[in-house]
Coordinates of C-alpha atoms and ligand atoms in Angstrom, one line a residue:
X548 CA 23.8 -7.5 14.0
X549 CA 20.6 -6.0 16.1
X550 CA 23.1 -3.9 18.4
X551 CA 21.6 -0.5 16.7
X552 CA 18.6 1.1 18.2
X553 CA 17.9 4.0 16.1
X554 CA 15.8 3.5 13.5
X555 CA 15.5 5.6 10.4
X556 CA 12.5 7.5 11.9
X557 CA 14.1 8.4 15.3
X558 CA 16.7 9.6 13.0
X559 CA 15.0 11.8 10.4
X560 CA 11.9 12.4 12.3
X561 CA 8.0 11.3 12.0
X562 CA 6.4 11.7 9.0
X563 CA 5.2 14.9 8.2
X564 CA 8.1 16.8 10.6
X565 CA 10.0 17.6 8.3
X566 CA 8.4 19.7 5.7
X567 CA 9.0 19.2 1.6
X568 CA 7.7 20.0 -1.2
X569 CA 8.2 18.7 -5.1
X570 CA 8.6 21.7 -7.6
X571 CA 8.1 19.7 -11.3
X572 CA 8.5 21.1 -14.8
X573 CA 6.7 20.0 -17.9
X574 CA 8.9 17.0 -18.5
X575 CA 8.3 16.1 -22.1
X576 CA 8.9 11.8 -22.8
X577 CA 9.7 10.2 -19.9
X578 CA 11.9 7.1 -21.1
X579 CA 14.0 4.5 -20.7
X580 CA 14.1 1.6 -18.0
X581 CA 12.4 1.2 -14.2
X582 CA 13.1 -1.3 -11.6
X583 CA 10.2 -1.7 -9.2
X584 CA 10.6 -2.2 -5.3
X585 CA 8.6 -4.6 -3.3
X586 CA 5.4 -4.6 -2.3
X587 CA 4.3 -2.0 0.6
X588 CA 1.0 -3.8 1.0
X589 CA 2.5 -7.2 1.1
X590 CA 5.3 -6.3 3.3
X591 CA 3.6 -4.7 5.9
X592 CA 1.5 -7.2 7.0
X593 CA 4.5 -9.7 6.7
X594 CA 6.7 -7.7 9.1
X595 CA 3.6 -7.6 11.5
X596 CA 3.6 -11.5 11.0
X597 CA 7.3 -12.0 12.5
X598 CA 5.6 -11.1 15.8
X599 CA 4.2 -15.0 15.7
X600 CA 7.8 -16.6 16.1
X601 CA 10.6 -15.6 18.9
X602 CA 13.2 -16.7 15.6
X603 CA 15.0 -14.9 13.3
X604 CA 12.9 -13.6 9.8
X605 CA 14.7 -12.2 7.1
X606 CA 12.4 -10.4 4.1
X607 CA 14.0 -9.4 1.1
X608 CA 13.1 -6.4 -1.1
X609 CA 11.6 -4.2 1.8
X610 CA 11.2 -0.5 0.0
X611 CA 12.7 2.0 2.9
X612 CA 9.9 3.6 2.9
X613 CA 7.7 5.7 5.7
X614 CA 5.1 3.3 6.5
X615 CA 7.8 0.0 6.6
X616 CA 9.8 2.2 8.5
X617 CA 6.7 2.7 11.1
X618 CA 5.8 -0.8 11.3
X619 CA 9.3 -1.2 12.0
X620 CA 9.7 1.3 14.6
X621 CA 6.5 -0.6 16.0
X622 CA 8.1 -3.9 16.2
X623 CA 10.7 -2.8 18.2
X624 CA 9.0 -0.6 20.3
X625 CA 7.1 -4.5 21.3
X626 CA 10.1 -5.9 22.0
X627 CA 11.4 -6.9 18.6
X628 CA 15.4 -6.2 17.4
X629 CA 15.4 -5.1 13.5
X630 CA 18.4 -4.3 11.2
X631 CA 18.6 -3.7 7.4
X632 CA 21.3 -5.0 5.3
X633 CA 22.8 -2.7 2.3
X634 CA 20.9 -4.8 -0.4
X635 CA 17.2 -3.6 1.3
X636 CA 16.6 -7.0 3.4
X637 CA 15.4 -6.1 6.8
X638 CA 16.4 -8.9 9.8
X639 CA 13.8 -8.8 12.6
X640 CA 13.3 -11.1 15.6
X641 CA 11.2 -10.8 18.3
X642 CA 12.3 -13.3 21.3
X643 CA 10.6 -11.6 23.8
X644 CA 7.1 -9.3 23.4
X645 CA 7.5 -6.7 26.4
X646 CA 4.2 -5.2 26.2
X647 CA 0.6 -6.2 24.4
X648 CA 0.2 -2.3 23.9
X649 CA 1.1 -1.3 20.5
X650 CA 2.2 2.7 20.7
X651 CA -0.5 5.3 20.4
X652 CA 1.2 7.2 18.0
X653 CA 2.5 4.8 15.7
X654 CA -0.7 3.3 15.4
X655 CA -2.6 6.8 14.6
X656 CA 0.1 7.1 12.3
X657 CA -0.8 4.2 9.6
X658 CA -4.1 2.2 9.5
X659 CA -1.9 -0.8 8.6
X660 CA -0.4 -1.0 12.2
X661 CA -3.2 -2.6 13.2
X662 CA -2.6 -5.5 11.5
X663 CA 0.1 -6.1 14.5
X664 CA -3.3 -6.8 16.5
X665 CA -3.5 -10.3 15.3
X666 CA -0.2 -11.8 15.6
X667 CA 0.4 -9.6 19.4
X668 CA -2.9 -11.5 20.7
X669 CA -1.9 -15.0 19.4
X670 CA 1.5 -14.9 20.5
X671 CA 1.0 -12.9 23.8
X672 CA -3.3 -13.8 24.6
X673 CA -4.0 -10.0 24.9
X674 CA -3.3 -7.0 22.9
X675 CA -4.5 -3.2 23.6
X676 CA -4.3 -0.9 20.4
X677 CA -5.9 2.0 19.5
X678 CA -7.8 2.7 16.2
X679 CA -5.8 3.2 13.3
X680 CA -4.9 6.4 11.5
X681 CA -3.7 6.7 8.0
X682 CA -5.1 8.4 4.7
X683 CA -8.4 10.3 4.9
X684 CA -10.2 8.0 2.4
X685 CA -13.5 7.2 4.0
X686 CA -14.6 6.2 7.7
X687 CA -12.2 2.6 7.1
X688 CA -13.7 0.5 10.3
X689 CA -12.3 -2.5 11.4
X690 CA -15.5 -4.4 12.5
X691 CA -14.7 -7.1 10.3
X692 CA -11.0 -7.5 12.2
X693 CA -12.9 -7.5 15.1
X694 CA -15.5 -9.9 14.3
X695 CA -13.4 -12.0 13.1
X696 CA -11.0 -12.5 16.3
X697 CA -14.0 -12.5 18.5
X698 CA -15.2 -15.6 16.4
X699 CA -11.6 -17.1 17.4
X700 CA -12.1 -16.7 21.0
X701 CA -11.4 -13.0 21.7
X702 CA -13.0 -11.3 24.6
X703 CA -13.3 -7.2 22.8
X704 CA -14.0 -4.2 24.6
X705 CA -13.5 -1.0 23.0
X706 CA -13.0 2.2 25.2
X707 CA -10.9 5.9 24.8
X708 CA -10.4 5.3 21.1
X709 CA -8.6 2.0 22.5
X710 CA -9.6 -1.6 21.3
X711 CA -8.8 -4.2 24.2
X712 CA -8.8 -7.9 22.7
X713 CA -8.1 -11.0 25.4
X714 CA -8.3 -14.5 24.5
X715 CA -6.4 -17.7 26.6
X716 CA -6.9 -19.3 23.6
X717 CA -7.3 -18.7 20.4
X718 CA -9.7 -21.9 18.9
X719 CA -10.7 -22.1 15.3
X720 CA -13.6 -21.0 13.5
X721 CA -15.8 -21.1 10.7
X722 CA -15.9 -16.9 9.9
X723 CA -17.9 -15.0 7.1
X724 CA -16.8 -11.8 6.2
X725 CA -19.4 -9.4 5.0
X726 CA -17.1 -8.0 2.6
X727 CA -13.2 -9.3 1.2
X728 CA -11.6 -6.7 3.4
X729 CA -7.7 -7.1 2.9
X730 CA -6.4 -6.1 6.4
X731 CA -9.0 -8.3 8.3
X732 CA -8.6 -11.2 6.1
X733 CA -4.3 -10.6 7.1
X734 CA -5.1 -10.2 10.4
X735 CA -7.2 -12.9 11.1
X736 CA -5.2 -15.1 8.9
X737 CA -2.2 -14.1 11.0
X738 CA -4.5 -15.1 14.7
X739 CA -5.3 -18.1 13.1
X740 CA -1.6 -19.9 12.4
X741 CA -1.4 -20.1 15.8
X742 CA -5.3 -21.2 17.3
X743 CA -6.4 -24.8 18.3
X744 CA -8.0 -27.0 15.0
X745 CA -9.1 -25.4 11.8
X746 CA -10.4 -21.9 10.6
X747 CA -12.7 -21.5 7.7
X748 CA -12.3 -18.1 6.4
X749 CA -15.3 -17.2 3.6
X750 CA -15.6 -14.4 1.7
X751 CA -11.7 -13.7 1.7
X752 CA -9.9 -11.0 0.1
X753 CA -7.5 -12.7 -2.8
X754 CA -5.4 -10.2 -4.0
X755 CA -1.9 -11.1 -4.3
X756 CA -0.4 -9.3 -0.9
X757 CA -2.9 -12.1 0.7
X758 CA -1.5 -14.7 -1.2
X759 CA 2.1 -13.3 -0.2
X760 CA 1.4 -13.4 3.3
X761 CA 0.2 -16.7 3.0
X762 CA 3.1 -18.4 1.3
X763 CA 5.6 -16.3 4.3
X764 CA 3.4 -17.9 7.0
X765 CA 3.5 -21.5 5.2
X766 CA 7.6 -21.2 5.3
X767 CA 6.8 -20.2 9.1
X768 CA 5.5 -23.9 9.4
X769 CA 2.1 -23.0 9.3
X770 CA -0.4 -25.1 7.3
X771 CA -2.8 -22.8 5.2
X772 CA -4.5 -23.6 2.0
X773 CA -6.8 -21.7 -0.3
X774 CA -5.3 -18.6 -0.3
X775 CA -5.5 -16.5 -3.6
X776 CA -9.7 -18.1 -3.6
X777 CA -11.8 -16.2 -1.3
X778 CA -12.2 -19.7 1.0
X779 CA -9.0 -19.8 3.1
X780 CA -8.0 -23.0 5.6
X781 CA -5.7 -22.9 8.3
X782 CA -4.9 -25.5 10.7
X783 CA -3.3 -23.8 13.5
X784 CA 0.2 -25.3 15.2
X785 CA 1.8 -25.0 18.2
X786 CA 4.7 -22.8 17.3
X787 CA 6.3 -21.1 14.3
X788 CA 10.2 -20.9 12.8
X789 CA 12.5 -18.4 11.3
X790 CA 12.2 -17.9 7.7
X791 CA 13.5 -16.0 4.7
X792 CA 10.7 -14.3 2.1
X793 CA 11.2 -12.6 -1.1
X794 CA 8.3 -10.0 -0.9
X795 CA 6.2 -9.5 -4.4
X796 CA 7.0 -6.6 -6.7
X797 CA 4.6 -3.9 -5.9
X798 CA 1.8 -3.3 -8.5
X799 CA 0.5 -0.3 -7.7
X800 CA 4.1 1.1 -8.2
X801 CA 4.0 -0.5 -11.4
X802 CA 0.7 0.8 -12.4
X803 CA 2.2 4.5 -11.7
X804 CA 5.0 4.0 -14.1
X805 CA 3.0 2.7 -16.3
X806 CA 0.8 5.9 -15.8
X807 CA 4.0 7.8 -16.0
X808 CA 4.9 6.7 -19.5
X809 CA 1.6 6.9 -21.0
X810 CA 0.8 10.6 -19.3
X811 CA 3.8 12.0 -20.9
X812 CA 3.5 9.6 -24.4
X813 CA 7.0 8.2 -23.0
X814 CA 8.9 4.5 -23.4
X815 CA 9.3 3.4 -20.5
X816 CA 10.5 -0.4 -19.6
X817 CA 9.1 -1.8 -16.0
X818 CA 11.7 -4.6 -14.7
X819 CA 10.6 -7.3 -11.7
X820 CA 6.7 -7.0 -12.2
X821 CA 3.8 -9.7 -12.2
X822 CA 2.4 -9.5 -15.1
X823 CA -0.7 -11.5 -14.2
X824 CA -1.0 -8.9 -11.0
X825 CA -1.2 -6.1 -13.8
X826 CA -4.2 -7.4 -16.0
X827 CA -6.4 -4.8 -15.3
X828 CA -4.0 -2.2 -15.4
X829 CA -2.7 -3.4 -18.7
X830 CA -6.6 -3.9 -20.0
X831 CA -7.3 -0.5 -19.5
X832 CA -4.8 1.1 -20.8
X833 CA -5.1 -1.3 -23.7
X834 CA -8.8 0.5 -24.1
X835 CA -7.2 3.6 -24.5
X836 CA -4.9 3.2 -26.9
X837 CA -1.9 2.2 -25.1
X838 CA 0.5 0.2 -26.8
X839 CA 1.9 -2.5 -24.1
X840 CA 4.5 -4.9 -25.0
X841 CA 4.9 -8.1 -22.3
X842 CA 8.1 -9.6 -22.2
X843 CA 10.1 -11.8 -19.7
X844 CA 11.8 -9.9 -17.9
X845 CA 9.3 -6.9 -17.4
X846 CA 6.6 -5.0 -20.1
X847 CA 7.4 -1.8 -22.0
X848 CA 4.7 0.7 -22.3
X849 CA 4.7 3.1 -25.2
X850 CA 2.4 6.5 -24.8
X851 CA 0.6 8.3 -27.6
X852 CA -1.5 11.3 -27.4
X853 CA -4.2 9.7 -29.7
X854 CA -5.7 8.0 -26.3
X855 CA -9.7 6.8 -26.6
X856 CA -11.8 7.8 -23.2
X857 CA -12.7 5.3 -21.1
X858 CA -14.6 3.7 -17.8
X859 CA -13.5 2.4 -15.0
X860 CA -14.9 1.2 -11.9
X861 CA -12.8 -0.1 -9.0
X862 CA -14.0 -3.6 -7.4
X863 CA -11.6 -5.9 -5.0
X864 CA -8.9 -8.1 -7.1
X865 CA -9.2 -9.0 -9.4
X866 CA -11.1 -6.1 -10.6
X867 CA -9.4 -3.0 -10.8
X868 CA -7.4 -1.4 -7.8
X869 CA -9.1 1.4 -5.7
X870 CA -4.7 1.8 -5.0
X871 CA -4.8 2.7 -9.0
X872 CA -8.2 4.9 -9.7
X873 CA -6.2 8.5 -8.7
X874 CA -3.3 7.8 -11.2
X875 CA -5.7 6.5 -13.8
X876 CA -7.8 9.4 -13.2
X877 CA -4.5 12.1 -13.9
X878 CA -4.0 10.1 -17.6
X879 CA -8.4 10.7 -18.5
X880 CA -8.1 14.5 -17.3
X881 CA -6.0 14.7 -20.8
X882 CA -7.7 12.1 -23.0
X883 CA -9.9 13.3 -25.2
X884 CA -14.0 12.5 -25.0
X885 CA -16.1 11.6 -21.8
X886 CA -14.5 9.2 -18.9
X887 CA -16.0 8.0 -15.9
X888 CA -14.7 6.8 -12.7
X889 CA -16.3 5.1 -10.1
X890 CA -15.0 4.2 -7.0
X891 CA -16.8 0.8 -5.6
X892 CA -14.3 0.5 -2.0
X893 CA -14.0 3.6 -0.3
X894 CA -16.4 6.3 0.1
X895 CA -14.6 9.3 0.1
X896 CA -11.5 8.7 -2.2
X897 CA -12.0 12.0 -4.9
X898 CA -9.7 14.1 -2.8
X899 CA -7.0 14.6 -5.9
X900 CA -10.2 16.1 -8.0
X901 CA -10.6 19.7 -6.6
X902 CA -6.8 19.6 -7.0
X903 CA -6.9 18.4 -10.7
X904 CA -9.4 21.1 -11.3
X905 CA -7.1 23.9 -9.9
X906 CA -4.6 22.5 -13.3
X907 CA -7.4 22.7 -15.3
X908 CA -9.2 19.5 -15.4
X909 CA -12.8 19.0 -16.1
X910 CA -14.1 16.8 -13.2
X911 CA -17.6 16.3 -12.2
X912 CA -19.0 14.7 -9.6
X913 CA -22.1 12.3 -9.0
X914 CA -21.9 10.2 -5.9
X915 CA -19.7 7.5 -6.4
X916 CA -18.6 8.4 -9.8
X917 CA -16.2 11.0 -11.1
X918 CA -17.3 12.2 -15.3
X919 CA -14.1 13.6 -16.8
X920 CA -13.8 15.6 -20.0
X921 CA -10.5 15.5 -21.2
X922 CA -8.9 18.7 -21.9
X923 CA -6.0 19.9 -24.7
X924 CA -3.7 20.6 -21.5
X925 CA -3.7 21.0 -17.3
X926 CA -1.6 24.0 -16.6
X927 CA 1.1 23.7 -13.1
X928 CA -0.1 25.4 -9.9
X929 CA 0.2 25.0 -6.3
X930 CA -1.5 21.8 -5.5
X931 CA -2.0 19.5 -2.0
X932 CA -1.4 16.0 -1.8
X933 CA -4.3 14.8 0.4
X934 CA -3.6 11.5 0.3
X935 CA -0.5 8.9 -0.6
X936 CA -2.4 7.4 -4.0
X937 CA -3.6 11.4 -4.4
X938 CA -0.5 12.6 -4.3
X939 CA 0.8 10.4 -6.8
X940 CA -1.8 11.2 -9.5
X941 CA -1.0 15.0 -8.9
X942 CA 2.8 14.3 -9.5
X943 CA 1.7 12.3 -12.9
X944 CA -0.6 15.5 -14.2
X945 CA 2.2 17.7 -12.7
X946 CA 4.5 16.1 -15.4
X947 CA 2.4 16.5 -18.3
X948 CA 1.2 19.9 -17.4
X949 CA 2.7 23.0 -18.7
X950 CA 4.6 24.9 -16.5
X951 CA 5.3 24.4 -13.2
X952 CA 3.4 23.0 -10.0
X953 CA 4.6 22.7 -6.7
X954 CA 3.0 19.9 -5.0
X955 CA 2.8 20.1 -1.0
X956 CA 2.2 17.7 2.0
X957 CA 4.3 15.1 -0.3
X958 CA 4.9 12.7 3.3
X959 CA 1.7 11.2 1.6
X960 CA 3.8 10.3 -1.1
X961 CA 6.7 9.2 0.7
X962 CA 4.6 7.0 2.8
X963 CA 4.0 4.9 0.0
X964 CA 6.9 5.2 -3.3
X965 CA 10.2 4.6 -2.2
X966 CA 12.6 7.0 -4.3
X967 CA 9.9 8.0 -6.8
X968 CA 11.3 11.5 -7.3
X969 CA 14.7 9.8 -8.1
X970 CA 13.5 6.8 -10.3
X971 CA 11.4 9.6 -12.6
X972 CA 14.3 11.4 -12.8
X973 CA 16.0 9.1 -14.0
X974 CA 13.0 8.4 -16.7
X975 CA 14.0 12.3 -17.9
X976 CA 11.4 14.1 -15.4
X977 CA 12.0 17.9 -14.2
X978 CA 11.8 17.2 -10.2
X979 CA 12.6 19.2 -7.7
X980 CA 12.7 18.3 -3.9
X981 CA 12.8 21.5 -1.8
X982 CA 12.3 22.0 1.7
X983 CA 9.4 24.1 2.5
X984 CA 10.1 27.7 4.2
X985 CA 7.1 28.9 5.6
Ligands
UD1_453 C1 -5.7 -2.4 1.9 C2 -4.5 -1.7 1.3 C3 -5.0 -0.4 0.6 C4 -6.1 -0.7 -0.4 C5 -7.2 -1.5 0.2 C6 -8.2 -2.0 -0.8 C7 -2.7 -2.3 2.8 C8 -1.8 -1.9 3.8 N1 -3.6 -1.4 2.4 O1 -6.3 -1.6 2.9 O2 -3.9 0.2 0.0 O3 -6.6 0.5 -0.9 O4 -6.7 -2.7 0.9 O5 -7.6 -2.7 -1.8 O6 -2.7 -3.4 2.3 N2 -13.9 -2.2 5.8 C9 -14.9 -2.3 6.7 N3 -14.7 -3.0 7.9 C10 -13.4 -3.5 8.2 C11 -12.4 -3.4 7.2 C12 -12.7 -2.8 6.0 O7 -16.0 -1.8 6.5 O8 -13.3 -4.1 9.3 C13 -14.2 -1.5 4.5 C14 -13.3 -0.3 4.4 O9 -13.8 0.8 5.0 C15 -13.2 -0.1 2.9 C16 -13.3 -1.6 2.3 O10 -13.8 -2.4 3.4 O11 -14.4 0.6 2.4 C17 -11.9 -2.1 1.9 O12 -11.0 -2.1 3.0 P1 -9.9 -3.1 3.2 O13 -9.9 -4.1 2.1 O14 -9.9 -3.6 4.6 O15 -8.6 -2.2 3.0 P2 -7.3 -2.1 3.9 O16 -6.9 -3.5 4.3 O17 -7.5 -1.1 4.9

């Protein structure tokens, strides 16, 4: 089953080698029915976690995309052997690690590579990794990762844009974090399974990719409770098993479509969601005028161009999703009255707005906050996806503009939807996937 090397990216290239660009028409109604993938931010950190057992993991409902594909490309440049099966379940097992340094240029590649810094140093008692790369949304320092391995017993150093972490043993602790950072609440999490006696984690990130994580290291054997509430427990054991995972659907996705449908005063149907993971989402949109219909098997989401203006201001989970401020903030560029936006997380995540402007938006900016006055219409244009969540709200105005825009630098996107271009298309959108000549 492992006997393959090549991985998708030694195949087709890094990200950003080969160069593509989306040409989209005014699309009219998107409609009909959408089946979203699994999560991105919940599987990441999961394949990262099968670093903590020499025994086979199998995860089900792993999107192909770029940044899975890195992280795999990551795992088995450590040692590991992966394989994917025709129904998107990727196999991995690492019986041996072979080095404690994760690859330079994966790493600068994607932030979330870091989060293999956690499971390499309890499995292996050292781990050398340089900082982490990924999209240009604020400085996104990993003093709380760090923090909370050196409260586990981590000797750190940091030098040459390397981070050098050596423990002999990991031994519980009681850590604070200063604020619910995702990734360092993963990453300690994932250290943690494997230390001597209990860690107290306070001040944890909840959102549901935590919670995910959680319930894949629990079928690992390992004995965590509290996740979901921001005071996690772990008891840490000797040694962890095999397991198989069904990864959570991926709400931001979700939210997109849902973005999708109401942007272009479409019908579209959303199959394998979590409703409960979409409440703010759903609220919102709700606010403005968006007619949402839940269901069992998925919600349908009916547009109309009578949308109210609204506020939003993005907070950890459960308030609503940095991930879904860009998308949101496509939709209020066309909705009528005064919005504002204001972005709580990161500190520089308004990159889509000069690019919104060039279609015609009306943006301001104060500080944290973007003030929209929705306009009759954006008009298509050459625009630059700056970012993965960026370049998805520029796609979204793109298909309720007039005209057409071409959108460059769409590895951003690809990093992060897996076969957007193909499930809009099928929703009725004009896109077009060219290859850039320049
Ligand atoms: C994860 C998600 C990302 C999402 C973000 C917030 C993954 C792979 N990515 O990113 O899509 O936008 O959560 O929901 O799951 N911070 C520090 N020190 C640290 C760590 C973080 O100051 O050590 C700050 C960051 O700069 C940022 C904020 O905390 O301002 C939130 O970051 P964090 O929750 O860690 O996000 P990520 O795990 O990087």
């Amino acid at each position: 089953m492992f006997d393959h090397t090549i991985t998708d990216i030694e195949k087709n290239g890094f990200v950003g080698d080969v160069m593509e660009k989306f040409v989209i028409e005014h699309s009219g109604r998107l409609m009909g029915r959408v089946r979203i993938g699994g999560s991105k931010n919940s599987v990441l950190p999961i394949i990262a976690a099968t670093l903590l057992t020499d025994k086979e993991c199998v995860i089900q409902d792993v999107p192909k995309l770029t940044d899975v594909l890195i992280m795999q490309n990551l795992i088995e440049d450590l040692g590991g052997k992966t394989a994917w099966t025709e129904d998107e379940k990727l196999i991995v097992r690492t019986e041996d690690i072979v080095k404690t340094q994760a690859s330079y240029e994966l790493c600068t590649k994607m932030r979330a590579s870091f989060l293999v810094a956690g499971p390499i140093l309890a499995r292996c008692g050292e781990v050398k990794i340089s900082m982490p790369g990924g999209c240009a949304i604020g400085s996104r320092p990993v003093d709380l990762h760090l923090k909370g391995l050196a409260a586990l017993g981590a000797e750190i150093s940091q030098e040459h844009g390397y981070i050098y972490a050596k423990a002999d043993k990991l031994v519980g602790a009681n850590i604070y974090l200063d604020f619910p950072s995702v990734g360092a609440t993963e990453n300690i999490m994932m250290a943690a399974v494997l230390a001597e006696g209990q860690t107290i984690i306070q001040n944890a990130a909840v959102e549901p990719e935590i919670v995910d994580l959680s319930n894949f290291l629990t079928s690992m054997g390992a004995q965590i409770r509290g996740s979901g509430t921001d005071t996690i427990k772990i008891t840490g054991v000797d040694k962890l098993h095999g397991t198989n995972h069904q990864v959570i659907p991926d709400r931001i996705e979700a939210g997109t479509f849902m973005i999708a449908a109401a942007i272009t005063d479409g019908d579209v149907f959303l199959e394998n969601i979590v409703i409960d993971h979409l409440k703010p989402a759903i609220a919102k949109l709700r606010e403005m005028g968006v007619e949402i219909d839940e269901a069992e098997d998925g919600i349908r989401v009916k547009g109309s161009p009578d949308r109210k203006p609204i506020d939003i201001k993005t907070l950890p989970y459960p308030g609503f999703p940095t991930d879904m401020q860009a998308q949101f903030l496509s939709l209020l560029t066309i909705t009528p009255g005064t919005n504002i936006v204001t972005e709580t997380v990161f500190e520089n995540r308004f990159m889509h707005v000069p690019e919104l402007i060039r279609m015609g938006a009306d943006i301001k900016i104060d500080s944290r906050s973007a003030i929209i006055e929705g306009v009759q219409k954006l008009t298509g244009t050459q625009v630059r996806a700056s970012d993965l969540r960026a370049g998805a709200a520029l796609m979204l105005a793109a298909l309720a503009a007039t005209g057409t825009t071409e959108i460059h630098d769409i590895y951003h996107i690809d990093r992060g939807y897996y076969n957007f271009d193909t499930k809009l298309r099928e929703l009725g959108a004009k896109i077009r996937r060219e290859e850039k000549t320049c």
